[in-house]
Coordinates of C-alpha atoms in Angstrom, one line a residue:
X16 CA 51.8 -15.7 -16.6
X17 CA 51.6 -16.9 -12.8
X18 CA 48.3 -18.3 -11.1
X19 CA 46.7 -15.8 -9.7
X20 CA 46.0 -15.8 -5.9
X21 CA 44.0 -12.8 -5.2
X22 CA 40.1 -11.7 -6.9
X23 CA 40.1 -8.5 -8.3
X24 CA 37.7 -5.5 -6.7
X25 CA 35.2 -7.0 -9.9
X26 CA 35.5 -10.3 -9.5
X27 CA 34.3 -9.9 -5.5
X28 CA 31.9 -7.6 -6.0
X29 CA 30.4 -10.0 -9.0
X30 CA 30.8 -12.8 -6.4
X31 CA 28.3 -10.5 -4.0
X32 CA 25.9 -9.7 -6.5
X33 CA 25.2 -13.3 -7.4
X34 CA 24.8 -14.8 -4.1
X35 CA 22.7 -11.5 -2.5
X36 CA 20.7 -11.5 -5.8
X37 CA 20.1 -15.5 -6.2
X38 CA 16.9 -15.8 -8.1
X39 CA 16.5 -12.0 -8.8
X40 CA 18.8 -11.1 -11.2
X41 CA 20.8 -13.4 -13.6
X42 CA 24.7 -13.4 -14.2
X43 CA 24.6 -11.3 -16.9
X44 CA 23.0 -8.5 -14.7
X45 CA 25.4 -9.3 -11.8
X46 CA 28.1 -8.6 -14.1
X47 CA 26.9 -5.7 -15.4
X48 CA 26.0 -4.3 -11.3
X49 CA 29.8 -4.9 -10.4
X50 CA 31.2 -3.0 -13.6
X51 CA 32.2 -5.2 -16.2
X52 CA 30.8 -3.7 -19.7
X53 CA 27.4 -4.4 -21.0
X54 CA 28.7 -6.0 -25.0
X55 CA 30.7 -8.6 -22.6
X56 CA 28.7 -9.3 -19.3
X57 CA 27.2 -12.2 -20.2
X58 CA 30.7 -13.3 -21.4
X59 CA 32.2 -12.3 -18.3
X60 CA 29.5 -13.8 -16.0
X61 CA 29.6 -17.2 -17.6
X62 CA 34.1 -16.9 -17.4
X63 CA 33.8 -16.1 -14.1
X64 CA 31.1 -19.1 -12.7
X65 CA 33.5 -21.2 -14.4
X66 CA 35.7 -23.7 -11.8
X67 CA 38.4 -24.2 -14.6
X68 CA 39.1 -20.5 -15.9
X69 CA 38.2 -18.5 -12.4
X70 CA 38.1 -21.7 -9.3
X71 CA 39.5 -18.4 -6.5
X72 CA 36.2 -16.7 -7.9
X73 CA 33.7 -19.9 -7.9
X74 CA 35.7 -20.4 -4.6
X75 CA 34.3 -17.5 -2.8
X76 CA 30.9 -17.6 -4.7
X77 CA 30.6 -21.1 -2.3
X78 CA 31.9 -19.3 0.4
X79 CA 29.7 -16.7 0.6
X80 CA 26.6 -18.9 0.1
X81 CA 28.0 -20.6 3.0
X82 CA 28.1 -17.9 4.8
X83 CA 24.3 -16.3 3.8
X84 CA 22.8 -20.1 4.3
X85 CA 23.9 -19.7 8.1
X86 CA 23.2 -16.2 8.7
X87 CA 19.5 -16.5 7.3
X88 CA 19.0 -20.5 8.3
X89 CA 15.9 -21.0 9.8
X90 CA 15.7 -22.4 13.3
X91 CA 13.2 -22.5 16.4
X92 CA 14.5 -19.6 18.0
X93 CA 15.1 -17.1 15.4
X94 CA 11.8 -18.2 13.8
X95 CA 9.7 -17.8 17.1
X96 CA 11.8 -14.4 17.8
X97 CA 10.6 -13.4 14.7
X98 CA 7.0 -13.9 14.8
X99 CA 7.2 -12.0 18.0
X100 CA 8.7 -9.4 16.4
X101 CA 5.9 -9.1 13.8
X102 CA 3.3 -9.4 16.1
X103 CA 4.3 -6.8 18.3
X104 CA 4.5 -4.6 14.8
X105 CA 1.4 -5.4 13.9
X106 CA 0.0 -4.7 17.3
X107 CA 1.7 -1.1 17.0
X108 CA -0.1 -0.7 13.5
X109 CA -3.5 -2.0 15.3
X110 CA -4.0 -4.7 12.6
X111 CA -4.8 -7.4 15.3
X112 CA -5.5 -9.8 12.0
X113 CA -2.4 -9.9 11.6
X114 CA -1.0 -9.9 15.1
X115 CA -3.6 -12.9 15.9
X116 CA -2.1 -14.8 13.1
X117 CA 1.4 -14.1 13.8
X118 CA 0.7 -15.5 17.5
X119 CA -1.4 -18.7 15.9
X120 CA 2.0 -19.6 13.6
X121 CA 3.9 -19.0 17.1
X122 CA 2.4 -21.6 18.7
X123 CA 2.0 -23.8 15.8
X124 CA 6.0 -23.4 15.5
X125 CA 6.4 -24.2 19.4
X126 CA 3.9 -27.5 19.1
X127 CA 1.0 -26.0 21.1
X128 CA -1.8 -26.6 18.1
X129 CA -1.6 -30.1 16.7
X130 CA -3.8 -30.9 13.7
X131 CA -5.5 -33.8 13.5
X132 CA -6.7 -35.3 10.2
X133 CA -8.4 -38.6 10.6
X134 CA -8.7 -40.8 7.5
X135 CA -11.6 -43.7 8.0
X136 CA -11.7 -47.0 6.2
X137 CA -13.6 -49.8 6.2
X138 CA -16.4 -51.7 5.3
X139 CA -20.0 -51.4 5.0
X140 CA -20.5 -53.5 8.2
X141 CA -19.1 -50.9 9.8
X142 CA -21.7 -48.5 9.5
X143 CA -24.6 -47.9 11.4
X144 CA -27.5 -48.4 10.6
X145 CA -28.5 -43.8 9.9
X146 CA -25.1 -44.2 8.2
X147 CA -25.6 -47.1 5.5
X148 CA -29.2 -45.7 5.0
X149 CA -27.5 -41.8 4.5
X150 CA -24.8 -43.3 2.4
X151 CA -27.4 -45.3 0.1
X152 CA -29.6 -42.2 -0.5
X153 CA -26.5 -40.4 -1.8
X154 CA -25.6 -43.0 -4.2
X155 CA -29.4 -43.1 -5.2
X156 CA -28.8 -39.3 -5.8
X157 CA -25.9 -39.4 -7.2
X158 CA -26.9 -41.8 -9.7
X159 CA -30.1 -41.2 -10.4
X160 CA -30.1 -40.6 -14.3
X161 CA -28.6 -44.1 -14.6
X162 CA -31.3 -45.9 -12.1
X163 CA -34.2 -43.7 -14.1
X164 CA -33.1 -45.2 -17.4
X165 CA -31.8 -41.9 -18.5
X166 CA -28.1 -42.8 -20.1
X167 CA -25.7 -40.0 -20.5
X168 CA -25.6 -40.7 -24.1
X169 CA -29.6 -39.9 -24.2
X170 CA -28.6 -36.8 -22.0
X171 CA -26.4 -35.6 -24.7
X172 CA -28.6 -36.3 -27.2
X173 CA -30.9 -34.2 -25.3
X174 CA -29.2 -31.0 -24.7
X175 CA -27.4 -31.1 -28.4
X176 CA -31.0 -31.1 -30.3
X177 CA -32.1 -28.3 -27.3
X178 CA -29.0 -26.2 -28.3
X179 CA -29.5 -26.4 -32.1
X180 CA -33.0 -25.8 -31.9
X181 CA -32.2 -22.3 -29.9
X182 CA -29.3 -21.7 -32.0
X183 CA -31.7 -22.1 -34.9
X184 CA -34.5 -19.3 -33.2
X185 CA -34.8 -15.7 -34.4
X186 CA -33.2 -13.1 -31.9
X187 CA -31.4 -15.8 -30.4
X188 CA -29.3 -14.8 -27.0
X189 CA -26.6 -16.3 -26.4
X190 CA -25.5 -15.5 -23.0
X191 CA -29.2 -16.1 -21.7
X192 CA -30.9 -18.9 -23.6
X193 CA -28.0 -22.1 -23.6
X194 CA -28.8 -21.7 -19.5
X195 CA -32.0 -21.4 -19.7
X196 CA -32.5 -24.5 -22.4
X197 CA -30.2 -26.6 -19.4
X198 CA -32.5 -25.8 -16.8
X199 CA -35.3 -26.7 -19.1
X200 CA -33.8 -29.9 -20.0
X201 CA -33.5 -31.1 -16.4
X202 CA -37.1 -29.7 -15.5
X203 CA -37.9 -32.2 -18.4
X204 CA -36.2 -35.3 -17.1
X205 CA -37.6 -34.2 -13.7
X206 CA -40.7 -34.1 -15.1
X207 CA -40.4 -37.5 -17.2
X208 CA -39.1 -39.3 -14.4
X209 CA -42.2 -38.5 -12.0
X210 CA -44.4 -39.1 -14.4
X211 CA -43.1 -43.1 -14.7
X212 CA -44.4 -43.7 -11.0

């Protein structure tokens, strides 16, 4: 038996189905879509991605990737042509939404809209005065439990003996009273720590 130099009607319509179907359907389906039978598709599809039993089929597989990867390749022009394009569809359909945000990715593409993201570091000298005093109540916020001589072991101990205790009442809710019991446990500490000054 001679090499063979020509794919078979199957073989390039398998070769289609794979590349126009990348990430949709699998080899097995592809195989089954151009013809070969369903007991041997997967068989088949596996042969045929094979660069030592078919290389004129995984040959032409490459080609026509080749050939998709420049025909839907994504550059300036074709990508600003086609926001137009769906702006001027969406203007049609009045939904200006999505006109205005077709226009906005426009100009983004073309370089009209530049983001800025500023990222500030430093040290505490470098704060004014408002600042450090701003930036010293939210720490004081923040850890307040800790400064109040509240640990968060206490805490826990707190709102485990609050829990059982409810869990423990007759015509308990469930959904309601663990929320409520919270609320009452930081009205508590609230309370407590008021009471110290």
């Amino acid at each position: 038996m001679g090499q063979v130099t020509r794919l078979t009607e199957m073989q390039m319509k398998f070769a289609h189905e794979i590349v126009s179907n990348e990430g949709r359907k699998n080899g097995t389906e592809c195989a089954i879509s151009a013809g070969y039978a369903e007991d041997s598709a997967g068989v088949r599809a596996a042969e045929l991605q094979n660069p030592k039993r078919f290389p004129l089929v995984v040959r032409y597989i490459g080609e026509l990737r080749d050939e998709y990867q420049k025909k839907y390749a994504v550059t300036f022009e074709r990508h600003i042509a086609e926001l137009g394009k769906l702006r001027m569809e969406a203007l049609k359909k009045g939904a200006w939404s999505a006109a205005i945000n077709a226009e906005v990715a426009r100009g983004k593409a073309a370089g009209l809209y530049i983001e800025q993201k500023i990222i500030r570091t430093g040290k505490i000298d470098d704060l004014s005065e408002s600042e450090l005093e701003n930036r010293m109540k939210e720490i004081i916020d923040q850890y307040s439990p800790i400064l109040e001589g509240i640990g968060t072991d206490d805490l826990k101990e707190k709102v485990k003996a609050k829990q059982k205790k409810l869990r423990l009442e007759p015509g308990h809710n469930k959904t309601k009273k663990p929320l409520q019991s919270l609320k009452t446990i930081k009205n508590s500490k609230d309370d407590s720590s008021n009471s110290s000054f």
